[in-house]
Amino acid sequence: MSKYNNEFVKGVLRTQGTRFVNEDGQEIILHGYGLANWENVEGFMIGGAPTPVDVFKFWLFPGPGKDHNPERWTCRRTVSQVIRELCGSKYLETFWDRWEENHLQEADIKLMADLGYNCARIVLNANALLYEEPGINFNEKGFGRLANVIDWCEKYKLYVILDMHGVVGGNNGATGDSLFCEYPSVFLDAESKERQIILWEEIVRRFGSRWIIAGYDLINEPVSSPVQHEYIHLLTEYYDECIERIRKIDTEHIFFLEGAKYARDMRIFDKEFDPEYHKWAISIHLYGASPEIKDLYPWLLLCQERNVPLWLGECGAGEDADAIFYDICAHYGVAYTPWAYKTALGKHGPHGGKPGSVGHPLPQDWNKIIDYLMTGPRPSYEESQRIMDEYIELTKLEHCVINYDHARTSARKPNITLAGVGYDMWTEDGSRYYGNWEMGNYLCFRLEDRTKLVWATDKTKPYPKFTWYEDKAELRYSPLHDLALELAAGEYANYTVREVEDNCKVAVEGVGEGKADILCNGVKAGEITLAAGCILQPVWSEEVTIPAGAEVVVKVAVTEGTLTIKNVRFQY
């Protein structure tokens, strides 16, 4: 049994202090993916046109007008308008039904379970479930597709977090929103707010009795654009009203609450949001985190103060960093769902040629759509419909490229290579790991560990800056690649891998004049030596075989001399 896969997906999920537990009280480390682009498309992830503004302004807008988000092909609302222009209103009537039926199917949910995940953040758009017209008229086809996804998640044992990414009227003005304009209509006009809460009540009435549902992410990245920050206080009012009304229907499930400013601002979490039941968690979005405790510290401290768990609702920093960072998260019971499961491939997708998790190809003539979105001619109705028909077909999993490396690496399963400086931060008995080094390191990485991390790159060392004499070019540094771990006789470092299914070979890359024992879960498995040399030209040691196991802790314990470790490889 493992708290890292879906073996512990059992019964209604609960919070127990700062941890998530199943109905038997067993801790489970929630990890899965955000299922973006199903009901709630984001243009830059589905083959959007290049934006003329830089990438940071693409996410953080200074206000309406200048440097505003590209107005075409950005969200469900604007994509609908483009489809209407290209293919006609009649085509649009069935476009989203066909898109949703193909983009997320049972095969996708099965794949997530096969990859070892145990939860899914189901990304919703209010416009896919509640028609934008007078009165309350629900889209029964949309609700039917949502019911199917929940059924599949129960079948394959993935806890479901229902995420209202695009709310009625919009709330943040970014690409994932259902915005009317730059301002948060869901807070500013009574009708939008009421319709959104009515939608939540309907979702809870229909699905609140399902044990597979972990809980409700009530609103995504609220009040984020700088022009909206004066409305942050309205977010608390929205949460209070939502929770009060939902609790009249469902007293079992967890509320996942996001702060303002792209789910990074903590100011609203100064109170108990669910006073009668205390079933809630804080959700943050944390991209590019360094694999060390300090990048989690503010939120870990807050969660301890409120006695609630932490969920990284969106995250990701690259496979090598994720493998180390997510292990730190797991130690503290922090859940994580990287963003995003299925996106477009190619130069018009978010990751270029390689998918983050699953990538679907774009139609052969997609450049004609891109040209139209920019400054080019409009393809004919017939040609546009052909291209869009092809697009809808290509979103099926059978046409996609699957990045198996990402799932394996982030879960720390062989075949995997861990950076030497990515050692375990805790010993086998759970106590904190410390070294004896007192002078820090050039990149101030994991200073609290007191380990000796030496310079292991030909980049210029980052000496303290002098304002009157600086190079214009700023070098980018990566602790995992630019540093190495130096261990003297009597010192050691641990590296954990999981779900080792067969005998596995371990090797250490580095330099030094010494020897080290390789221990596997406390039992000596062999020893290694490394040759003297320059850390810029490290060599691999002999391979040592370790046995299969659900969780394998490999200790590199130096017995003679000094070894400088660049990487540790686990390979079948």
Coordinates of C-alpha atoms in Angstrom, one line a residue:
M1 CA 0.0 0.0 0.0
S2 CA 1.3 3.5 -0.8
K3 CA 0.1 7.0 0.1
Y4 CA 1.5 8.2 -3.2
N5 CA -0.7 6.3 -5.6
N6 CA -4.4 5.5 -5.8
E7 CA -4.3 2.5 -3.3
F8 CA -5.4 4.9 -0.6
V9 CA -8.2 6.4 -2.6
K10 CA -11.0 5.1 -0.4
G11 CA -14.0 6.9 1.0
V12 CA -14.7 10.5 1.5
L13 CA -11.5 12.6 1.7
R14 CA -11.1 14.4 5.0
T15 CA -8.7 16.9 6.5
Q16 CA -6.8 16.0 9.7
G17 CA -4.9 19.0 10.8
T18 CA -2.5 19.9 8.0
R19 CA -2.9 16.5 6.3
F20 CA -5.3 14.8 3.9
V21 CA -6.6 11.4 5.0
N22 CA -9.1 8.8 3.6
E23 CA -12.1 7.4 5.4
D24 CA -9.8 5.0 7.3
G25 CA -7.6 7.9 8.6
Q26 CA -4.7 6.9 6.3
E27 CA -2.7 9.8 5.0
I28 CA -2.7 10.3 1.3
I29 CA -0.5 12.5 -0.8
L30 CA -2.8 14.0 -3.4
H31 CA -1.0 14.4 -6.7
G32 CA -2.5 14.5 -10.2
Y33 CA -3.0 17.0 -13.0
G34 CA -5.2 20.0 -13.8
L35 CA -7.4 19.0 -16.7
A36 CA -7.2 22.2 -18.6
N37 CA -8.7 23.0 -22.0
W38 CA -11.7 20.7 -21.7
E39 CA -14.5 23.1 -20.7
N40 CA -12.2 26.0 -20.1
V41 CA -9.7 26.6 -23.0
E42 CA -6.8 29.0 -22.8
G43 CA -5.5 30.2 -26.1
F44 CA -1.8 29.9 -25.5
M45 CA -2.2 26.2 -24.6
I46 CA -4.4 25.3 -27.6
G47 CA -2.3 26.8 -30.4
G48 CA -2.7 30.6 -30.0
A49 CA -1.2 33.3 -32.0
P50 CA 2.1 34.9 -30.8
T51 CA 1.6 37.8 -28.4
P52 CA 3.4 41.1 -29.1
V53 CA 4.0 41.7 -25.3
D54 CA 6.6 39.9 -23.2
V55 CA 5.8 36.8 -21.4
F56 CA 5.5 38.4 -18.0
K57 CA 3.1 41.1 -19.2
F58 CA 1.1 38.3 -20.9
W59 CA 0.2 37.1 -17.3
L60 CA 0.2 40.4 -15.4
F61 CA -1.5 43.3 -17.1
P62 CA -1.0 46.9 -16.0
G63 CA -4.6 47.8 -17.0
P64 CA -7.0 48.0 -19.9
G65 CA -5.5 49.1 -23.3
K66 CA -1.8 49.0 -23.4
D67 CA -0.2 45.6 -23.0
H68 CA -3.6 44.1 -22.6
N69 CA -4.1 40.4 -23.1
P70 CA -4.4 39.5 -26.8
E71 CA -8.1 39.9 -27.4
R72 CA -8.6 37.0 -29.9
W73 CA -8.3 33.3 -29.2
T74 CA -7.6 33.6 -25.4
C75 CA -10.6 32.0 -23.6
R76 CA -13.8 30.2 -24.2
R77 CA -15.7 33.5 -24.9
T78 CA -13.2 34.8 -27.5
V79 CA -12.6 31.4 -29.1
S80 CA -16.3 31.2 -29.6
Q81 CA -16.3 34.5 -31.4
V82 CA -13.4 33.3 -33.7
I83 CA -15.2 30.1 -34.5
R84 CA -18.3 32.1 -35.4
E85 CA -16.3 34.3 -37.7
L86 CA -14.5 31.4 -39.4
C87 CA -17.1 28.6 -39.5
G88 CA -20.5 30.3 -39.0
S89 CA -23.0 30.4 -36.2
K90 CA -24.5 27.0 -37.0
Y91 CA -21.1 25.3 -36.7
L92 CA -20.6 27.0 -33.3
E93 CA -23.8 25.4 -32.0
T94 CA -22.2 22.0 -31.9
F95 CA -18.5 23.0 -31.6
W96 CA -18.2 22.8 -27.8
D97 CA -20.2 19.6 -27.5
R98 CA -17.8 17.9 -30.0
W99 CA -14.7 19.5 -28.4
E100 CA -15.6 18.4 -24.9
E101 CA -16.5 14.9 -26.0
N102 CA -13.2 14.3 -27.7
H103 CA -10.8 16.3 -25.5
L104 CA -11.5 14.4 -22.3
Q105 CA -12.5 10.7 -22.6
E106 CA -12.3 7.7 -20.4
A107 CA -8.9 6.8 -21.9
D108 CA -7.5 10.0 -20.5
I109 CA -8.6 9.2 -16.9
K110 CA -7.4 5.7 -17.2
L111 CA -4.0 7.0 -18.4
M112 CA -3.7 9.3 -15.3
A113 CA -4.3 6.3 -13.1
D114 CA -1.8 4.2 -15.0
L115 CA 0.8 6.9 -14.6
G116 CA 0.4 6.7 -10.8
Y117 CA -1.7 9.7 -10.1
N118 CA -4.5 9.7 -7.4
C119 CA -6.5 12.8 -8.1
A120 CA -7.6 15.1 -10.9
R121 CA -8.4 18.8 -10.8
I122 CA -11.4 19.0 -13.1
V123 CA -11.3 22.5 -14.7
L124 CA -14.8 23.9 -15.2
N125 CA -16.2 26.9 -17.1
A126 CA -19.5 28.3 -15.9
N127 CA -20.6 28.9 -19.5
A128 CA -20.3 25.2 -20.3
L129 CA -22.9 24.4 -17.6
L130 CA -25.1 27.5 -17.3
Y131 CA -26.4 29.3 -20.4
E132 CA -25.6 33.0 -20.7
E133 CA -29.2 34.2 -21.1
P134 CA -32.1 35.4 -18.9
G135 CA -33.2 32.9 -16.3
I136 CA -31.5 29.8 -14.9
N137 CA -31.1 27.3 -17.7
F138 CA -28.5 24.6 -17.2
N139 CA -26.7 22.8 -20.1
E140 CA -27.8 19.2 -19.5
K141 CA -25.3 17.9 -22.1
G142 CA -22.5 19.7 -20.2
F143 CA -23.6 18.3 -16.9
G144 CA -23.9 14.8 -18.5
R145 CA -20.2 15.0 -19.6
L146 CA -19.2 16.1 -16.2
A147 CA -21.1 13.2 -14.7
N148 CA -19.2 10.9 -17.0
V149 CA -15.8 12.3 -16.0
I150 CA -16.7 11.8 -12.3
D151 CA -17.8 8.2 -13.0
W152 CA -14.5 7.5 -14.8
C153 CA -12.5 9.0 -11.9
E154 CA -14.4 6.7 -9.5
K155 CA -13.8 3.7 -11.7
Y156 CA -10.0 4.3 -11.8
K157 CA -9.8 5.7 -8.3
L158 CA -8.8 9.3 -8.7
Y159 CA -10.2 11.8 -6.2
V160 CA -11.9 14.7 -8.0
I161 CA -11.4 18.4 -7.2
L162 CA -14.0 20.4 -9.0
D163 CA -12.4 23.7 -10.0
M164 CA -14.5 26.7 -11.2
H165 CA -11.8 28.2 -13.4
G166 CA -14.1 30.4 -15.4
V167 CA -16.8 31.9 -13.3
V168 CA -19.9 33.7 -14.4
G169 CA -18.9 37.2 -15.6
G170 CA -15.2 36.6 -14.9
N171 CA -12.9 37.4 -12.0
N172 CA -9.3 38.1 -13.0
G173 CA -9.1 39.2 -16.7
A174 CA -6.5 36.5 -17.6
T175 CA -6.6 33.8 -20.2
G176 CA -8.4 31.2 -18.1
D177 CA -11.3 33.5 -17.3
S178 CA -14.8 33.9 -18.5
L179 CA -14.3 37.7 -18.4
F180 CA -16.7 40.3 -19.7
C181 CA -14.0 42.8 -19.3
E182 CA -10.9 43.5 -17.1
Y183 CA -13.0 43.8 -14.0
P184 CA -14.3 41.0 -11.7
S185 CA -18.0 41.1 -12.6
V186 CA -18.6 38.1 -10.4
F187 CA -18.0 40.4 -7.4
L188 CA -19.2 43.7 -8.8
D189 CA -22.6 42.9 -10.1
A190 CA -25.2 41.1 -8.0
E191 CA -26.7 39.1 -10.9
S192 CA -23.3 37.5 -11.9
K193 CA -22.5 36.6 -8.3
E194 CA -25.9 35.1 -7.6
R195 CA -25.8 33.1 -10.9
Q196 CA -22.4 31.7 -10.0
I197 CA -23.5 30.7 -6.5
I198 CA -26.7 29.1 -7.9
L199 CA -24.5 27.1 -10.3
W200 CA -22.3 25.9 -7.4
E201 CA -25.5 24.9 -5.5
E202 CA -26.7 22.9 -8.6
I203 CA -23.3 21.1 -9.0
V204 CA -23.4 20.2 -5.3
R205 CA -27.0 19.0 -5.5
R206 CA -26.1 16.7 -8.3
F207 CA -22.7 15.4 -7.2
G208 CA -22.4 16.2 -3.5
S209 CA -23.2 12.7 -2.5
R210 CA -20.3 11.2 -4.5
W211 CA -17.5 9.9 -2.3
I212 CA -15.0 10.3 -5.1
I213 CA -15.3 14.0 -5.0
A214 CA -12.5 15.5 -2.8
G215 CA -14.0 19.0 -2.7
Y216 CA -14.7 22.3 -4.4
D217 CA -12.2 24.8 -5.7
L218 CA -14.7 27.7 -5.5
I219 CA -12.9 30.2 -7.8
N220 CA -9.6 30.2 -9.8
E221 CA -6.9 32.9 -9.3
P222 CA -9.4 35.6 -8.2
V223 CA -8.8 39.4 -8.3
S224 CA -5.4 39.0 -9.9
S225 CA -4.9 41.9 -12.4
P226 CA -3.5 45.0 -10.7
V227 CA -6.5 47.1 -11.6
Q228 CA -8.6 44.6 -9.5
H229 CA -6.6 44.7 -6.3
E230 CA -9.0 47.2 -4.7
Y231 CA -11.6 44.5 -4.7
I232 CA -9.7 41.8 -2.7
H233 CA -12.0 42.3 0.3
L234 CA -14.9 41.2 -1.9
L235 CA -13.3 37.8 -2.3
T236 CA -13.9 37.0 1.4
E237 CA -17.5 38.0 1.1
Y238 CA -17.9 35.7 -1.9
Y239 CA -16.3 32.7 0.0
D240 CA -18.5 33.4 3.0
E241 CA -21.7 33.3 1.0
C242 CA -20.7 30.3 -1.1
I243 CA -19.7 28.2 1.8
E244 CA -22.8 29.1 3.9
R245 CA -25.1 28.2 1.0
I246 CA -23.2 25.0 -0.1
R247 CA -23.1 23.8 3.5
K248 CA -26.9 23.6 3.6
I249 CA -26.6 20.9 0.9
D250 CA -23.2 19.2 1.5
T251 CA -21.5 19.0 4.9
E252 CA -18.9 16.4 3.9
H253 CA -16.6 17.8 1.3
I254 CA -13.6 20.1 1.5
F255 CA -13.5 23.6 0.2
F256 CA -10.2 24.5 -1.5
L257 CA -9.7 28.3 -1.2
E258 CA -7.4 30.4 -3.3
G259 CA -6.0 33.8 -2.3
A260 CA -5.8 36.9 -4.6
K261 CA -3.1 37.8 -7.0
Y262 CA -2.9 34.5 -8.9
A263 CA -3.5 32.5 -5.7
R264 CA -0.3 33.8 -4.1
D265 CA -1.6 36.6 -1.7
M266 CA -2.4 35.3 1.8
R267 CA -4.1 38.3 3.3
I268 CA -7.6 36.9 3.3
F269 CA -6.6 33.8 5.4
D270 CA -7.0 35.6 8.7
K271 CA -10.1 33.7 9.8
E272 CA -11.9 30.4 10.0
F273 CA -13.9 30.0 6.7
D274 CA -15.8 26.9 7.7
P275 CA -16.6 27.5 11.4
E276 CA -19.1 24.7 11.9
Y277 CA -17.2 21.9 10.1
H278 CA -13.6 23.1 9.6
K279 CA -13.2 21.2 6.3
W280 CA -11.2 23.5 4.1
A281 CA -7.7 23.8 2.7
I282 CA -5.6 26.6 1.3
S283 CA -4.7 26.4 -2.4
I284 CA -1.8 28.3 -3.9
H285 CA -0.3 28.4 -7.4
L286 CA 3.5 28.1 -7.3
Y287 CA 5.5 27.9 -10.5
G288 CA 9.3 27.7 -10.7
A289 CA 9.8 26.8 -7.1
S290 CA 13.3 26.0 -5.9
P291 CA 13.5 22.5 -4.5
E292 CA 14.0 23.6 -0.9
I293 CA 11.9 24.3 2.1
K294 CA 12.1 28.1 1.9
D295 CA 9.9 28.3 -1.1
L296 CA 7.1 26.6 0.9
Y297 CA 7.7 28.3 4.2
P298 CA 5.2 31.2 4.2
W299 CA 2.3 28.9 3.3
L300 CA 3.4 26.0 5.6
L301 CA 3.5 28.5 8.5
L302 CA 0.0 29.9 7.5
C303 CA -1.5 26.4 7.3
Q304 CA -0.1 25.5 10.7
E305 CA -1.7 28.7 12.1
R306 CA -5.1 27.9 10.6
N307 CA -4.7 24.1 11.1
V308 CA -5.6 23.3 7.5
P309 CA -3.8 21.4 4.6
L310 CA -2.0 23.0 1.7
W311 CA -2.6 22.2 -2.0
L312 CA -0.5 23.4 -4.9
G313 CA -3.4 23.7 -7.3
E314 CA -1.0 24.7 -10.1
C315 CA 2.8 24.1 -10.1
G316 CA 5.8 23.0 -12.0
A317 CA 9.4 23.9 -12.4
G318 CA 10.9 21.2 -14.7
E319 CA 11.2 17.5 -14.3
D320 CA 14.5 17.5 -12.4
A321 CA 13.4 20.1 -9.9
D322 CA 9.9 18.7 -9.5
A323 CA 11.3 15.3 -8.5
I324 CA 13.0 16.9 -5.5
F325 CA 10.5 19.6 -4.7
Y326 CA 7.5 17.3 -4.7
D327 CA 9.2 15.0 -2.3
I328 CA 9.6 18.0 0.1
C329 CA 5.9 18.7 -0.4
A330 CA 5.0 15.1 0.5
H331 CA 7.0 15.3 3.7
Y332 CA 4.6 18.0 4.9
G333 CA 1.5 16.4 3.4
V334 CA 1.2 19.1 0.7
A335 CA -0.9 18.1 -2.3
Y336 CA 0.1 19.1 -5.8
T337 CA -1.5 19.1 -9.3
P338 CA 0.9 20.4 -12.0
W339 CA -0.5 22.4 -14.9
A340 CA -1.7 21.2 -17.3
Y341 CA -2.6 17.7 -18.5
K342 CA -3.3 18.1 -22.2
T343 CA -2.0 20.9 -24.4
A344 CA -1.1 21.6 -28.0
L345 CA 2.2 20.5 -29.5
G346 CA 4.4 22.4 -31.9
K347 CA 5.7 26.0 -32.1
H348 CA 2.2 27.3 -31.4
G349 CA 1.8 25.2 -28.2
P350 CA 3.1 26.1 -24.7
H351 CA 6.0 23.6 -24.5
G352 CA 7.2 23.5 -28.1
G353 CA 7.8 20.0 -29.4
K354 CA 7.6 18.2 -26.1
P355 CA 4.4 18.0 -24.1
G356 CA 4.3 18.8 -20.4
S357 CA 2.2 15.6 -19.8
V358 CA 0.1 14.9 -22.9
G359 CA 0.4 16.8 -26.2
H360 CA -2.0 16.8 -29.1
P361 CA -0.9 17.8 -32.6
L362 CA -2.4 20.8 -34.4
P363 CA -4.0 20.5 -37.8
Q364 CA -1.8 20.5 -40.9
D365 CA -3.1 23.9 -42.0
W366 CA -3.2 25.5 -38.6
N367 CA -0.9 28.3 -39.8
K368 CA -3.9 29.6 -41.8
I369 CA -5.8 30.1 -38.6
I370 CA -2.8 31.8 -37.0
D371 CA -2.5 34.1 -39.9
Y372 CA -6.1 35.1 -39.6
L373 CA -5.7 35.7 -35.9
M374 CA -2.8 38.1 -36.6
T375 CA -3.2 40.0 -39.9
G376 CA -3.8 37.5 -42.6
P377 CA -6.9 36.7 -44.8
R378 CA -9.8 34.7 -43.4
P379 CA -9.9 31.1 -44.8
S380 CA -13.2 30.2 -46.4
Y381 CA -16.1 28.8 -44.3
E382 CA -15.5 25.4 -45.9
E383 CA -11.8 25.4 -45.3
S384 CA -12.1 26.7 -41.7
Q385 CA -14.7 24.0 -40.9
R386 CA -12.3 21.3 -42.3
I387 CA -9.5 22.6 -40.2
M388 CA -11.6 22.8 -37.0
D389 CA -13.0 19.3 -37.6
E390 CA -9.5 18.0 -37.9
Y391 CA -8.5 19.9 -34.7
I392 CA -11.4 18.3 -32.7
E393 CA -10.4 14.8 -33.9
L394 CA -6.7 15.4 -33.0
T395 CA -7.5 16.1 -29.3
K396 CA -8.3 12.4 -28.8
L397 CA -5.7 10.6 -26.7
E398 CA -5.1 8.1 -29.5
H399 CA -3.5 10.9 -31.6
C400 CA -1.4 12.4 -28.7
V401 CA 2.2 12.2 -27.5
I402 CA 2.6 11.1 -23.9
N403 CA 5.5 12.4 -21.8
Y404 CA 6.0 9.3 -19.6
D405 CA 9.2 10.8 -18.3
H406 CA 7.4 13.6 -16.5
A407 CA 5.2 11.3 -14.5
R408 CA 8.0 8.9 -13.7
T409 CA 10.5 11.6 -12.7
S410 CA 8.1 13.6 -10.5
A411 CA 7.2 10.4 -8.7
R412 CA 10.9 9.5 -8.3
K413 CA 10.6 6.1 -10.1
P414 CA 13.6 4.5 -11.9
N415 CA 14.9 5.2 -14.6
I416 CA 15.8 8.5 -13.0
T417 CA 18.8 10.7 -12.3
L418 CA 18.8 13.0 -9.2
A419 CA 21.1 15.9 -8.7
G420 CA 23.7 15.4 -6.0
V421 CA 22.5 18.5 -4.2
G422 CA 19.0 17.1 -4.3
Y423 CA 19.6 14.8 -1.4
D424 CA 16.9 13.8 1.1
M425 CA 16.3 16.5 3.7
W426 CA 15.3 13.9 6.3
T427 CA 17.0 10.8 7.6
E428 CA 15.4 7.3 7.6
D429 CA 13.8 7.9 11.0
G430 CA 12.2 11.2 9.9
S431 CA 14.6 13.5 11.7
R432 CA 16.1 16.5 10.0
Y433 CA 19.4 16.0 8.0
Y434 CA 22.2 18.4 8.7
G435 CA 25.9 18.6 7.8
N436 CA 28.8 20.4 9.4
W437 CA 29.6 23.1 6.9
E438 CA 29.2 26.7 8.1
M439 CA 30.1 28.9 5.2
G440 CA 27.1 28.5 2.9
N441 CA 27.4 28.4 -0.9
Y442 CA 27.5 30.7 -3.9
L443 CA 23.8 30.3 -4.7
C444 CA 22.5 30.3 -1.0
F445 CA 20.9 26.9 -1.7
R446 CA 19.6 24.9 1.3
L447 CA 21.7 27.0 3.7
E448 CA 19.8 25.6 6.7
D449 CA 21.2 22.1 5.9
R450 CA 24.8 23.1 6.5
T451 CA 26.1 21.0 3.7
K452 CA 29.1 21.8 1.6
L453 CA 27.9 22.6 -2.0
V454 CA 30.7 23.5 -4.3
W455 CA 30.8 25.3 -7.6
A456 CA 30.4 22.8 -10.5
T457 CA 30.0 24.9 -13.6
D458 CA 32.1 27.1 -15.8
K459 CA 29.7 30.0 -15.4
T460 CA 31.0 33.1 -13.7
K461 CA 30.6 32.9 -9.9
P462 CA 27.9 35.2 -8.6
Y463 CA 30.0 37.4 -6.3
P464 CA 28.2 40.1 -4.3
K465 CA 27.1 42.8 -6.6
F466 CA 28.6 46.3 -6.7
T467 CA 26.1 48.9 -8.0
W468 CA 28.8 51.0 -9.6
Y469 CA 30.4 48.2 -11.6
E470 CA 28.2 45.4 -13.0
D471 CA 28.1 43.4 -16.2
K472 CA 25.0 44.2 -18.2
A473 CA 24.2 40.6 -19.0
E474 CA 22.6 38.7 -16.1
L475 CA 23.6 35.0 -15.9
R476 CA 20.9 32.5 -14.9
Y477 CA 22.0 30.0 -12.3
S478 CA 20.5 26.6 -11.4
P479 CA 21.5 25.0 -8.1
L480 CA 20.8 21.5 -9.4
H481 CA 23.1 21.9 -12.3
D482 CA 25.7 24.5 -11.1
L483 CA 26.5 23.0 -7.7
A484 CA 27.7 19.6 -6.4
L485 CA 27.7 18.0 -3.0
E486 CA 31.1 17.4 -1.3
L487 CA 31.2 14.7 1.4
A488 CA 34.2 13.9 3.5
A489 CA 34.9 10.6 5.3
G490 CA 32.1 10.0 7.9
E491 CA 29.6 12.1 6.0
Y492 CA 26.7 10.7 4.0
A493 CA 23.6 11.7 1.9
N494 CA 20.4 9.8 1.2
Y495 CA 18.4 9.6 -2.1
T496 CA 14.9 8.1 -2.1
V497 CA 13.3 6.4 -5.1
R498 CA 9.8 4.7 -5.1
E499 CA 8.1 1.8 -6.7
V500 CA 11.3 0.0 -7.7
E501 CA 9.8 -2.9 -9.5
D502 CA 13.0 -5.0 -10.1
N503 CA 16.7 -5.0 -9.3
C504 CA 18.0 -1.6 -10.0
K505 CA 21.5 -0.3 -10.6
V506 CA 22.8 2.7 -8.8
A507 CA 25.8 4.8 -9.9
V508 CA 27.3 8.1 -8.7
E509 CA 28.7 10.7 -11.0
G510 CA 31.4 13.0 -9.6
V511 CA 35.1 13.2 -8.7
G512 CA 37.3 12.6 -5.7
E513 CA 39.9 10.4 -4.1
G514 CA 37.9 8.2 -1.8
K515 CA 35.4 5.4 -1.3
A516 CA 31.8 5.2 -0.3
D517 CA 29.5 2.5 0.9
I518 CA 26.1 2.2 -0.9
L519 CA 23.4 1.2 1.6
C520 CA 19.8 0.3 0.6
N521 CA 17.3 0.7 3.4
G522 CA 20.1 0.4 5.9
V523 CA 21.7 -2.7 4.4
K524 CA 25.0 -2.5 2.6
A525 CA 24.6 -3.2 -1.1
G526 CA 28.1 -2.5 -2.3
E527 CA 30.8 0.2 -2.5
I528 CA 32.0 2.7 -5.1
T529 CA 35.1 4.7 -5.9
L530 CA 35.6 7.9 -7.9
A531 CA 38.8 9.1 -9.6
A532 CA 40.4 12.4 -8.8
G533 CA 39.7 15.1 -11.4
C534 CA 37.9 18.3 -12.2
I535 CA 34.2 18.6 -11.3
L536 CA 33.6 20.0 -14.8
Q537 CA 34.5 16.6 -16.1
P538 CA 32.8 14.2 -13.7
V539 CA 32.9 10.4 -14.2
W540 CA 30.5 7.7 -13.3
S541 CA 31.3 5.2 -10.6
E542 CA 30.8 1.4 -10.6
E543 CA 27.2 0.3 -10.6
V544 CA 25.8 -1.2 -7.4
T545 CA 22.6 -3.3 -7.6
I546 CA 19.8 -2.6 -5.1
P547 CA 16.6 -4.8 -4.7
A548 CA 13.0 -4.0 -5.6
G549 CA 10.9 -2.1 -3.0
A550 CA 8.0 0.3 -2.6
E551 CA 10.2 2.9 -1.1
V552 CA 14.0 2.6 -1.3
V553 CA 16.4 4.9 0.5
V554 CA 19.9 4.7 -0.9
K555 CA 22.6 6.1 1.4
V556 CA 26.0 7.2 -0.1
A557 CA 28.3 7.0 3.0
V558 CA 31.9 8.1 2.4
T559 CA 34.3 5.8 4.2
E560 CA 37.7 7.2 2.9
G561 CA 38.8 10.5 1.5
T562 CA 36.4 13.0 -0.1
L563 CA 33.8 12.6 -2.9
T564 CA 32.1 15.4 -4.8
I565 CA 28.8 14.2 -6.1
K566 CA 27.2 15.7 -9.2
N567 CA 24.4 13.2 -9.9
V568 CA 23.0 9.9 -8.7
R569 CA 21.5 7.6 -11.3
F570 CA 18.9 4.8 -10.7
Q571 CA 18.5 2.6 -13.8
Y572 CA 17.1 -0.8 -14.6

